[in-house]
Amino acid sequence: MHTVVVGTSGVTASDVLAVARDGARIELSDDAARALAAAREIVDALAAKPEPVYGVSTGFGALASRHISPELRAQLQRNIVRSHAAGMGPRVEREVVRALMFLRLKTVCSGHTGVRPEVAQTMADILNAGITPVVHEYGSLGCSGDLAPLSHCALTLMGEGDAEGPDGVVRPAGELLAEHGIAPVELREKEGLALLNGTDGMLGMLVMALADLDSLYKSADITAALSMEALLGTDKVLAPELHAIRPHPGQGASAANMLAVLKGSQLTGHHQDDAPRVQDAYSVRCAPQVAGAGRDTMAHARLVAERELASAVDNPVVLPDGRVESNGNFHGAPVAYVLDFLAIAAADLGSIAERRTDRLLDKNRSHGLPPFLADDAGVDSGLMIAQYTQAALVSEMKRLAVPASADSIPSSAMQEDHVSMGWSAARKLRTAVDNLTRIIAVELYAATRGIELREGLAPAPASQAVIEAVRAAGVQGPGPDRFLAPDLAAADAFVRSGALVASVETVTGPLA
């Protein structure tokens, strides 16, 4: 099994995906162990002094002015975890929780938190054992960290609360730790707070959304090309010299992908109209511009994610010169903004895909295709309601594009009076990515049927490879009306699995 080594300098997006989705094992580097021990020495020295130090010998947040006596400090750390583990609502996905825990471990290993080495090792042991704390949908405002989600994870570290075992069964965390020979952690000064203060949940969801969107943007280029073929559109608008004079990188990449898919097509540019088209509709002609803008948005979001993956997010932080300083690095604004930006781009990509589907189904705009791509229009309804479903998904995408980060709601007796709502931005982006997959699947279903209904003209070899692969995957071709939901589900699975991109790349080579 692949092993991810966590050191002092952060982790990569591929590390996060390996742990969250593929169950990679985790090891702590020797550098991390030394940094953990050194920072802990600083915290222990400060804890022994009579002067109060925030996070070490004081209360938290609006209660930071109270000095806590040594005999109460262990109780203080336990209490902050128990009281902050106040999430509600449905459980979040296993991969999100694993990413959340792994990214908190990343910050702990930076040597800026003051957590003991054995706490970090226990976090790694829990992940390696396949134990997943139960974390709920609601409880983070995206400031002072993803507090409730991280607290539920810290509760498992203490052997309290509920967690899911490697068998998928939810049980008391203490039982699961005991079965795997993991001793619960007795938290000491600073440690409870250090386990809660981070942007780890929203960052983990950003990393996974970027991975999913990378595949979906390639998929959208493919389905746009298939729709162009089915509509007998012109591929002249994809010429590299046209995109070179507006040098947005994403636009050029999308146009190149579409051109690669369409290479060798006999369908593009053949107009079956009494009045030949001078130019195609925007949803066809401007596909690279819209998808390209989304790709450039992803590039910016990836830069933000990389910076955050290299960060140590905690409050207070232990500095190399021995100071323990309060700060605001836990504020989720940088991550929240790009999460919202991605939801906007995804909504627009879904919207333009739906417009192409609608055009394929309208006999007045499809340039010779039967109404609704039906076998016997009137007796058969064809794909009429498949487009309804796609339109409903697009409508929800537009609602999900409303930014969460534009909101703020004060908390903690006005101490935390401006928050990022980054966790909420991440949660709605996950739904948006899920919906976008379905929207692209419906366009794929319509476009492949439209191409097959064009008799006498051969599609591009890459398009033919898609048609053969998607039919082999259980998505049926043209014919009389049938129970449509299974076909749409199979198309969704085909896109979601990456099979759409893979089928094209057998002909084109790797897409951009």
Coordinates of C-alpha atoms in Angstrom, one line a residue:
M1 CA 0.0 0.0 0.0
H2 CA 1.2 3.5 -0.8
T3 CA 2.6 5.4 2.2
V4 CA 2.5 9.1 2.7
V5 CA 5.3 10.6 4.9
V6 CA 4.3 13.8 6.8
G7 CA 7.1 16.2 7.6
T8 CA 7.4 19.8 8.7
S9 CA 6.8 21.5 5.4
G10 CA 3.3 20.6 4.5
V11 CA 1.8 18.1 2.1
T12 CA 0.6 17.9 -1.5
A13 CA -2.8 17.6 -3.1
S14 CA -1.9 14.1 -4.2
D15 CA -1.0 13.2 -0.6
V16 CA -4.5 14.3 0.5
L17 CA -6.2 12.3 -2.2
A18 CA -4.1 9.2 -1.4
V19 CA -5.1 9.3 2.2
A20 CA -8.7 10.5 1.9
R21 CA -9.8 8.3 -1.1
D22 CA -7.3 5.5 -1.4
G23 CA -6.6 4.7 2.2
A24 CA -2.8 5.3 2.0
R25 CA -0.9 4.7 5.2
I26 CA 0.8 7.6 7.0
E27 CA 4.2 7.8 8.6
L28 CA 5.7 10.7 10.5
S29 CA 9.2 11.8 9.4
D30 CA 12.1 12.2 11.8
D31 CA 12.1 15.9 11.1
A32 CA 8.5 16.1 12.3
A33 CA 9.2 14.2 15.4
R34 CA 12.1 16.5 16.3
A35 CA 10.0 19.6 15.5
L36 CA 7.1 18.3 17.7
A37 CA 9.4 17.7 20.6
A38 CA 11.1 21.1 20.3
A39 CA 7.8 23.0 20.2
R40 CA 6.5 21.0 23.1
E41 CA 9.5 22.0 25.3
I42 CA 8.5 25.6 24.7
V43 CA 4.9 25.0 25.7
D44 CA 5.9 23.1 28.8
A45 CA 8.3 25.9 29.8
L46 CA 5.5 28.5 29.4
A47 CA 3.0 26.4 31.2
A48 CA 5.4 26.3 34.3
K49 CA 5.5 30.1 34.5
P50 CA 3.1 32.1 36.6
E51 CA 2.3 34.5 33.8
P52 CA -0.8 33.6 31.7
V53 CA -0.2 32.6 28.1
Y54 CA -3.2 32.3 25.7
G55 CA -4.1 28.8 24.8
V56 CA -1.7 27.3 27.3
S57 CA -2.8 28.6 30.7
T58 CA -6.0 30.6 29.8
G59 CA -9.5 30.1 28.6
F60 CA -10.4 30.5 25.0
G61 CA -12.1 33.0 22.7
A62 CA -14.3 35.4 24.7
L63 CA -13.1 33.6 27.9
A64 CA -9.4 34.2 27.2
S65 CA -9.0 36.6 30.1
R66 CA -9.3 33.8 32.8
H67 CA -6.0 32.3 34.1
I68 CA -6.4 28.6 34.5
S69 CA -4.5 26.9 37.4
P70 CA -2.3 23.9 36.6
E71 CA -4.6 21.4 38.2
L72 CA -7.5 22.4 35.9
R73 CA -5.6 22.6 32.6
A74 CA -6.1 18.9 31.5
Q75 CA -9.8 19.3 32.3
L76 CA -9.8 22.5 30.3
Q77 CA -8.4 20.7 27.2
R78 CA -10.9 17.9 27.5
N79 CA -13.7 20.3 28.0
I80 CA -13.0 22.4 24.9
V81 CA -13.1 19.2 22.8
R82 CA -16.3 17.9 24.4
S83 CA -18.1 21.3 24.3
H84 CA -17.1 22.1 20.8
A85 CA -18.1 18.6 19.5
A86 CA -21.6 20.1 18.9
G87 CA -22.3 19.3 15.3
M88 CA -25.7 18.5 14.0
G89 CA -27.3 17.1 10.8
P90 CA -26.3 14.3 8.5
R91 CA -22.9 12.7 8.6
V92 CA -20.3 14.0 6.2
E93 CA -18.6 11.6 3.8
R94 CA -15.8 9.3 5.0
E95 CA -13.3 10.9 2.5
V96 CA -14.0 14.3 3.9
V97 CA -13.3 13.2 7.4
R98 CA -10.1 11.5 6.5
A99 CA -8.9 14.6 4.6
L100 CA -9.9 16.7 7.6
M101 CA -7.9 14.6 10.1
F102 CA -4.9 14.2 7.8
L103 CA -4.7 18.0 7.2
R104 CA -4.9 18.7 10.9
L105 CA -2.0 16.2 11.4
K106 CA -0.1 18.1 8.7
T107 CA -0.3 21.3 10.8
V108 CA 0.5 19.5 14.0
C109 CA 3.7 18.1 12.4
S110 CA 4.8 21.5 11.4
G111 CA 6.2 22.1 14.9
H112 CA 4.1 25.3 15.3
T113 CA 1.4 23.9 17.5
G114 CA 3.1 22.6 20.7
V115 CA 1.4 19.2 20.5
R116 CA 3.4 16.2 21.9
P117 CA 4.8 13.7 19.4
E118 CA 2.6 10.9 20.8
V119 CA -0.6 12.9 20.0
A120 CA 0.5 13.2 16.4
Q121 CA 1.4 9.5 16.2
T122 CA -2.1 8.6 17.6
M123 CA -3.7 10.7 14.9
A124 CA -1.8 8.7 12.3
D125 CA -2.6 5.4 14.0
I126 CA -6.3 6.1 13.9
L127 CA -6.2 7.0 10.2
N128 CA -4.1 3.9 9.4
A129 CA -6.6 1.7 11.3
G130 CA -9.4 2.9 9.0
I131 CA -11.3 4.5 12.0
T132 CA -13.4 7.5 10.9
P133 CA -14.9 9.8 13.4
V134 CA -18.6 10.7 13.0
V135 CA -18.7 14.3 11.8
H136 CA -21.9 16.2 11.1
E137 CA -22.9 18.6 8.4
Y138 CA -23.4 21.7 10.6
G139 CA -21.1 23.2 13.1
S140 CA -18.4 25.3 11.3
L141 CA -18.5 29.0 10.5
G142 CA -15.1 28.7 8.7
C143 CA -13.3 30.8 11.3
S144 CA -11.3 29.8 14.4
G145 CA -11.1 26.7 12.3
D146 CA -13.7 24.1 11.3
L147 CA -14.5 23.9 15.0
A148 CA -17.2 21.3 15.4
P149 CA -16.0 19.0 12.7
L150 CA -12.5 19.0 14.1
S151 CA -13.8 18.6 17.6
H152 CA -15.6 15.4 16.7
C153 CA -12.3 14.1 15.3
A154 CA -10.5 15.1 18.5
L155 CA -13.2 13.4 20.6
T156 CA -12.3 10.1 18.9
L157 CA -8.6 10.7 19.7
M158 CA -9.7 10.9 23.4
G159 CA -11.6 7.6 23.0
E160 CA -15.0 9.3 23.3
G161 CA -18.0 9.8 20.9
D162 CA -18.8 7.6 17.9
A163 CA -16.7 6.5 14.9
E164 CA -17.0 4.3 12.0
G165 CA -14.8 1.2 11.9
P166 CA -13.1 -0.2 8.8
D167 CA -16.1 -2.4 8.3
G168 CA -18.4 0.6 7.9
V169 CA -20.2 0.1 11.2
V170 CA -20.6 3.0 13.6
R171 CA -19.6 2.1 17.2
P172 CA -18.3 3.9 20.3
A173 CA -14.8 5.2 19.5
G174 CA -13.3 3.8 22.7
E175 CA -14.2 0.3 21.6
L176 CA -12.7 0.8 18.2
L177 CA -9.4 2.2 19.6
A178 CA -9.1 -0.7 22.0
E179 CA -9.7 -3.3 19.2
H180 CA -6.8 -1.8 17.2
G181 CA -4.5 -1.4 20.2
I182 CA -4.6 2.4 20.2
A183 CA -4.5 4.1 23.6
P184 CA -6.8 7.2 24.0
V185 CA -4.9 10.5 24.4
E186 CA -4.9 12.4 27.7
L187 CA -4.7 15.9 26.4
R188 CA -2.3 18.4 28.1
E189 CA -1.8 22.2 27.8
K190 CA -2.5 23.7 24.4
E191 CA -3.3 20.3 22.8
G192 CA -7.1 20.5 22.8
L193 CA -7.1 23.9 21.2
A194 CA -4.4 22.9 18.6
L195 CA -6.6 20.0 17.4
L196 CA -9.5 22.4 16.6
N197 CA -8.1 25.5 15.0
G198 CA -7.7 25.0 11.3
T199 CA -9.2 25.3 7.8
D200 CA -8.7 21.6 7.3
G201 CA -12.2 20.6 6.4
M202 CA -12.8 23.3 3.8
L203 CA -9.3 22.7 2.4
G204 CA -9.7 19.0 2.1
M205 CA -13.0 19.5 0.2
L206 CA -11.3 22.0 -2.1
V207 CA -8.5 19.6 -3.0
M208 CA -11.0 16.9 -3.8
A209 CA -13.3 19.2 -5.8
L210 CA -10.3 20.3 -7.9
A211 CA -9.5 16.7 -8.7
D212 CA -13.1 16.0 -9.7
L213 CA -13.5 19.2 -11.7
D214 CA -10.3 18.5 -13.6
S215 CA -11.9 15.3 -15.0
L216 CA -15.3 17.0 -15.5
Y217 CA -13.8 19.9 -17.5
K218 CA -12.2 17.4 -19.9
S219 CA -15.6 15.6 -20.0
A220 CA -17.4 18.8 -20.8
D221 CA -14.9 19.5 -23.7
I222 CA -15.7 16.1 -25.1
T223 CA -19.5 16.4 -24.8
A224 CA -19.3 19.9 -26.4
A225 CA -17.4 18.4 -29.3
L226 CA -20.0 15.6 -29.7
S227 CA -22.8 18.1 -29.6
M228 CA -21.1 20.2 -32.3
E229 CA -20.9 17.1 -34.5
A230 CA -24.5 16.1 -33.9
L231 CA -25.6 19.7 -34.7
L232 CA -23.4 19.8 -37.8
G233 CA -21.5 22.7 -36.4
T234 CA -18.3 24.2 -37.7
D235 CA -15.0 23.4 -36.0
K236 CA -13.3 26.3 -37.7
V237 CA -13.9 28.3 -34.5
L238 CA -11.5 26.0 -32.7
A239 CA -8.5 26.9 -34.8
P240 CA -5.5 27.6 -32.6
E241 CA -4.8 30.9 -34.3
L242 CA -8.1 32.3 -33.2
H243 CA -7.5 31.4 -29.6
A244 CA -3.9 32.7 -29.7
I245 CA -5.1 36.2 -30.1
R246 CA -7.0 36.0 -26.9
P247 CA -4.4 34.1 -24.9
H248 CA -6.3 32.8 -21.9
P249 CA -4.7 29.5 -21.1
G250 CA -7.9 27.6 -20.2
Q251 CA -9.6 28.7 -23.4
G252 CA -6.8 27.5 -25.6
A253 CA -6.7 24.2 -23.7
S254 CA -10.5 23.6 -24.2
A255 CA -10.4 24.5 -27.9
A256 CA -7.5 22.1 -28.4
N257 CA -9.3 19.3 -26.6
M258 CA -12.4 19.8 -28.8
L259 CA -10.3 20.0 -31.9
A260 CA -8.6 16.7 -31.0
V261 CA -11.9 15.0 -30.4
L262 CA -13.3 16.2 -33.8
K263 CA -10.3 15.3 -35.9
G264 CA -11.4 13.3 -38.9
S265 CA -15.1 14.0 -38.5
Q266 CA -17.3 14.0 -41.6
L267 CA -20.1 15.7 -39.7
T268 CA -18.8 19.2 -38.9
G269 CA -19.7 21.9 -41.3
H270 CA -22.4 20.0 -43.2
H271 CA -25.5 22.2 -43.1
Q272 CA -28.9 20.6 -43.8
D273 CA -30.7 23.9 -43.9
D274 CA -32.4 25.9 -46.7
A275 CA -30.5 28.8 -45.3
P276 CA -27.0 27.7 -44.4
R277 CA -25.6 29.0 -41.1
V278 CA -23.1 31.7 -41.1
Q279 CA -22.2 30.9 -37.5
D280 CA -23.2 28.5 -34.7
A281 CA -25.1 29.5 -31.6
Y282 CA -23.1 30.7 -28.6
S283 CA -23.6 27.5 -26.7
V284 CA -21.7 25.7 -29.5
R285 CA -19.3 28.5 -30.8
C286 CA -18.3 29.8 -27.3
A287 CA -17.8 26.5 -25.6
P288 CA -14.0 26.9 -25.2
Q289 CA -14.5 30.5 -23.9
V290 CA -16.8 29.4 -21.1
A291 CA -15.1 26.1 -20.2
G292 CA -11.7 27.9 -20.5
A293 CA -12.7 30.6 -18.0
G294 CA -13.6 27.8 -15.6
R295 CA -10.3 26.1 -16.2
D296 CA -8.5 29.4 -15.3
T297 CA -10.6 29.7 -12.2
M298 CA -9.4 26.2 -11.2
A299 CA -5.8 27.3 -11.8
H300 CA -6.2 30.1 -9.3
A301 CA -8.0 27.9 -6.8
R302 CA -5.2 25.3 -7.1
L303 CA -2.7 28.0 -6.3
V304 CA -4.6 28.9 -3.1
A305 CA -4.9 25.3 -2.2
E306 CA -1.1 24.8 -2.6
R307 CA -0.4 27.7 -0.4
E308 CA -2.8 26.5 2.3
L309 CA -1.3 22.9 2.1
A310 CA 2.1 24.4 2.9
S311 CA 0.7 26.4 5.8
A312 CA 0.6 25.8 9.6
V313 CA -2.8 27.0 10.7
D314 CA -3.3 27.3 14.4
N315 CA -3.9 29.8 17.1
P316 CA -1.8 30.5 19.1
V317 CA 1.3 29.4 17.2
V318 CA 4.7 28.4 18.5
L319 CA 7.5 30.3 16.8
P320 CA 11.1 29.1 16.6
D321 CA 12.3 31.9 18.9
G322 CA 10.2 30.6 21.7
R323 CA 7.3 32.9 21.5
V324 CA 3.7 31.7 21.5
E325 CA 1.7 34.3 19.6
S326 CA -2.0 34.8 19.0
N327 CA -2.9 35.3 15.3
G328 CA -5.8 35.1 12.8
N329 CA -4.4 32.6 10.3
F330 CA -7.4 30.3 11.0
H331 CA -9.7 32.6 9.1
G332 CA -11.0 30.7 6.1
A333 CA -11.5 33.7 3.7
P334 CA -8.8 32.7 1.1
V335 CA -10.2 29.2 0.8
A336 CA -13.8 30.2 1.0
Y337 CA -13.5 32.7 -1.9
V338 CA -12.2 30.1 -4.3
L339 CA -14.7 27.5 -3.2
D340 CA -17.5 29.9 -4.1
F341 CA -15.7 30.9 -7.3
L342 CA -15.6 27.3 -8.4
A343 CA -19.3 26.9 -7.7
I344 CA -20.0 29.8 -10.0
A345 CA -17.8 28.4 -12.8
A346 CA -19.4 24.9 -12.4
A347 CA -22.9 26.4 -12.7
D348 CA -22.0 28.2 -15.9
L349 CA -20.5 25.1 -17.4
G350 CA -23.6 23.2 -16.5
S351 CA -25.8 25.9 -18.0
I352 CA -24.1 26.0 -21.4
A353 CA -24.2 22.2 -21.6
E354 CA -27.9 22.2 -21.0
R355 CA -28.4 24.8 -23.7
R356 CA -26.7 22.5 -26.2
T357 CA -28.9 19.6 -25.1
D358 CA -32.0 21.7 -25.6
R359 CA -30.8 22.6 -29.1
L360 CA -30.3 18.9 -30.0
L361 CA -33.9 18.2 -29.0
D362 CA -35.6 21.1 -30.8
K363 CA -36.4 20.2 -34.4
N364 CA -36.4 24.0 -35.3
R365 CA -32.7 24.4 -34.2
S366 CA -31.2 20.9 -34.5
H367 CA -30.7 21.1 -38.3
G368 CA -32.4 17.9 -39.4
L369 CA -32.6 15.8 -36.2
P370 CA -36.1 14.4 -35.2
P371 CA -38.0 16.2 -32.5
F372 CA -36.6 15.2 -29.1
L373 CA -34.4 12.7 -30.8
A374 CA -37.5 10.4 -30.7
D375 CA -37.9 7.2 -32.8
D376 CA -41.5 8.1 -33.8
A377 CA -42.2 11.6 -32.6
G378 CA -45.7 11.9 -31.1
V379 CA -45.9 8.3 -30.3
D380 CA -42.5 8.5 -28.6
S381 CA -41.4 11.4 -26.4
G382 CA -37.7 10.7 -26.8
L383 CA -35.4 12.6 -24.5
M384 CA -37.9 15.4 -23.7
I385 CA -37.9 14.7 -19.9
A386 CA -34.2 13.9 -19.8
Q387 CA -33.7 17.6 -20.6
Y388 CA -36.3 18.5 -17.9
T389 CA -34.1 16.6 -15.4
Q390 CA -31.0 18.4 -16.7
A391 CA -32.7 21.7 -16.5
A392 CA -33.7 21.0 -12.8
L393 CA -30.1 20.2 -12.0
V394 CA -28.9 23.5 -13.7
S395 CA -31.4 25.5 -11.7
E396 CA -30.1 24.0 -8.5
M397 CA -26.5 24.8 -9.7
K398 CA -27.5 28.4 -10.0
R399 CA -28.8 28.5 -6.4
L400 CA -25.6 26.8 -5.3
A401 CA -23.6 29.5 -7.0
V402 CA -24.8 32.1 -4.5
P403 CA -21.6 32.7 -2.5
A404 CA -21.5 31.6 1.1
S405 CA -18.4 33.7 1.7
A406 CA -20.4 36.9 1.2
D407 CA -22.2 36.1 4.5
S408 CA -20.9 36.4 8.0
I409 CA -22.7 35.8 11.3
P410 CA -21.2 36.9 14.6
S411 CA -20.5 34.3 17.3
S412 CA -18.7 33.8 20.6
A413 CA -20.1 36.9 22.3
M414 CA -18.9 39.1 19.4
Q415 CA -15.3 38.0 19.8
E416 CA -15.6 36.1 16.5
D417 CA -17.5 38.9 14.8
H418 CA -16.5 38.2 11.2
V419 CA -16.4 34.6 9.8
S420 CA -15.8 33.1 6.4
M421 CA -18.5 30.4 6.0
G422 CA -15.9 28.4 4.1
W423 CA -17.1 25.1 5.3
S424 CA -20.6 25.9 3.9
A425 CA -19.0 27.0 0.6
A426 CA -17.2 23.6 0.5
R427 CA -20.3 21.6 1.2
K428 CA -22.4 23.3 -1.5
L429 CA -19.5 22.9 -4.0
R430 CA -19.6 19.2 -3.4
T431 CA -23.2 19.2 -4.4
A432 CA -22.5 21.3 -7.4
V433 CA -19.8 19.0 -8.6
D434 CA -22.2 16.0 -8.2
N435 CA -24.8 17.8 -10.2
L436 CA -22.4 18.9 -12.9
T437 CA -21.5 15.2 -13.4
R438 CA -25.2 14.4 -14.1
I439 CA -25.6 17.4 -16.4
I440 CA -22.7 16.4 -18.5
A441 CA -24.0 12.8 -18.6
V442 CA -27.3 14.0 -20.0
E443 CA -25.5 15.9 -22.8
L444 CA -23.4 12.9 -23.5
Y445 CA -26.6 10.8 -23.8
A446 CA -28.3 13.3 -26.2
A447 CA -25.2 14.0 -28.3
T448 CA -24.3 10.4 -28.9
R449 CA -27.9 9.6 -29.9
G450 CA -27.9 12.7 -32.2
I451 CA -24.6 11.5 -33.9
E452 CA -26.1 8.0 -34.5
L453 CA -29.1 9.5 -36.1
R454 CA -27.0 11.3 -38.7
E455 CA -26.9 8.6 -41.4
G456 CA -24.3 8.6 -44.2
L457 CA -21.7 10.7 -42.5
A458 CA -19.0 9.2 -40.2
P459 CA -18.2 10.8 -36.9
A460 CA -14.6 11.4 -35.8
P461 CA -12.7 8.3 -34.6
A462 CA -12.6 9.7 -31.1
S463 CA -16.4 10.2 -31.1
Q464 CA -16.9 6.7 -32.4
A465 CA -14.8 5.4 -29.6
V466 CA -17.0 7.2 -27.1
I467 CA -20.2 5.8 -28.7
E468 CA -18.8 2.2 -28.6
A469 CA -17.6 2.5 -25.0
V470 CA -20.8 4.1 -23.7
R471 CA -23.0 1.5 -25.4
A472 CA -20.8 -1.2 -23.9
A473 CA -21.4 0.4 -20.5
G474 CA -25.1 -0.2 -20.8
V475 CA -26.3 3.2 -22.2
Q476 CA -28.6 2.3 -25.0
G477 CA -28.7 4.0 -28.4
P478 CA -31.6 5.3 -30.5
G479 CA -34.9 3.4 -30.5
P480 CA -38.5 3.5 -29.2
D481 CA -39.2 4.9 -25.8
R482 CA -38.1 2.9 -22.8
F483 CA -37.6 3.3 -19.1
L484 CA -35.0 6.1 -19.3
A485 CA -33.7 6.4 -15.7
P486 CA -31.4 3.4 -16.0
D487 CA -29.8 4.8 -19.2
L488 CA -29.2 8.1 -17.5
A489 CA -27.8 6.4 -14.4
A490 CA -25.4 4.4 -16.6
A491 CA -24.3 7.6 -18.4
D492 CA -23.7 9.2 -15.1
A493 CA -21.6 6.3 -13.9
F494 CA -19.7 6.4 -17.2
V495 CA -18.7 10.1 -16.8
R496 CA -18.2 9.8 -13.0
S497 CA -15.7 6.9 -13.4
G498 CA -13.6 8.7 -15.9
A499 CA -14.5 6.2 -18.6
L500 CA -15.6 9.0 -20.9
V501 CA -12.2 10.7 -20.9
A502 CA -10.4 7.4 -21.0
S503 CA -12.3 6.3 -24.1
V504 CA -11.4 9.5 -26.0
E505 CA -7.7 9.4 -24.9
T506 CA -7.3 5.9 -26.5
V507 CA -7.6 7.8 -29.8
T508 CA -6.4 11.4 -29.1
G509 CA -3.7 10.7 -26.4
P510 CA -3.9 12.7 -23.2
L511 CA -6.2 15.7 -23.2
A512 CA -5.2 19.0 -21.7

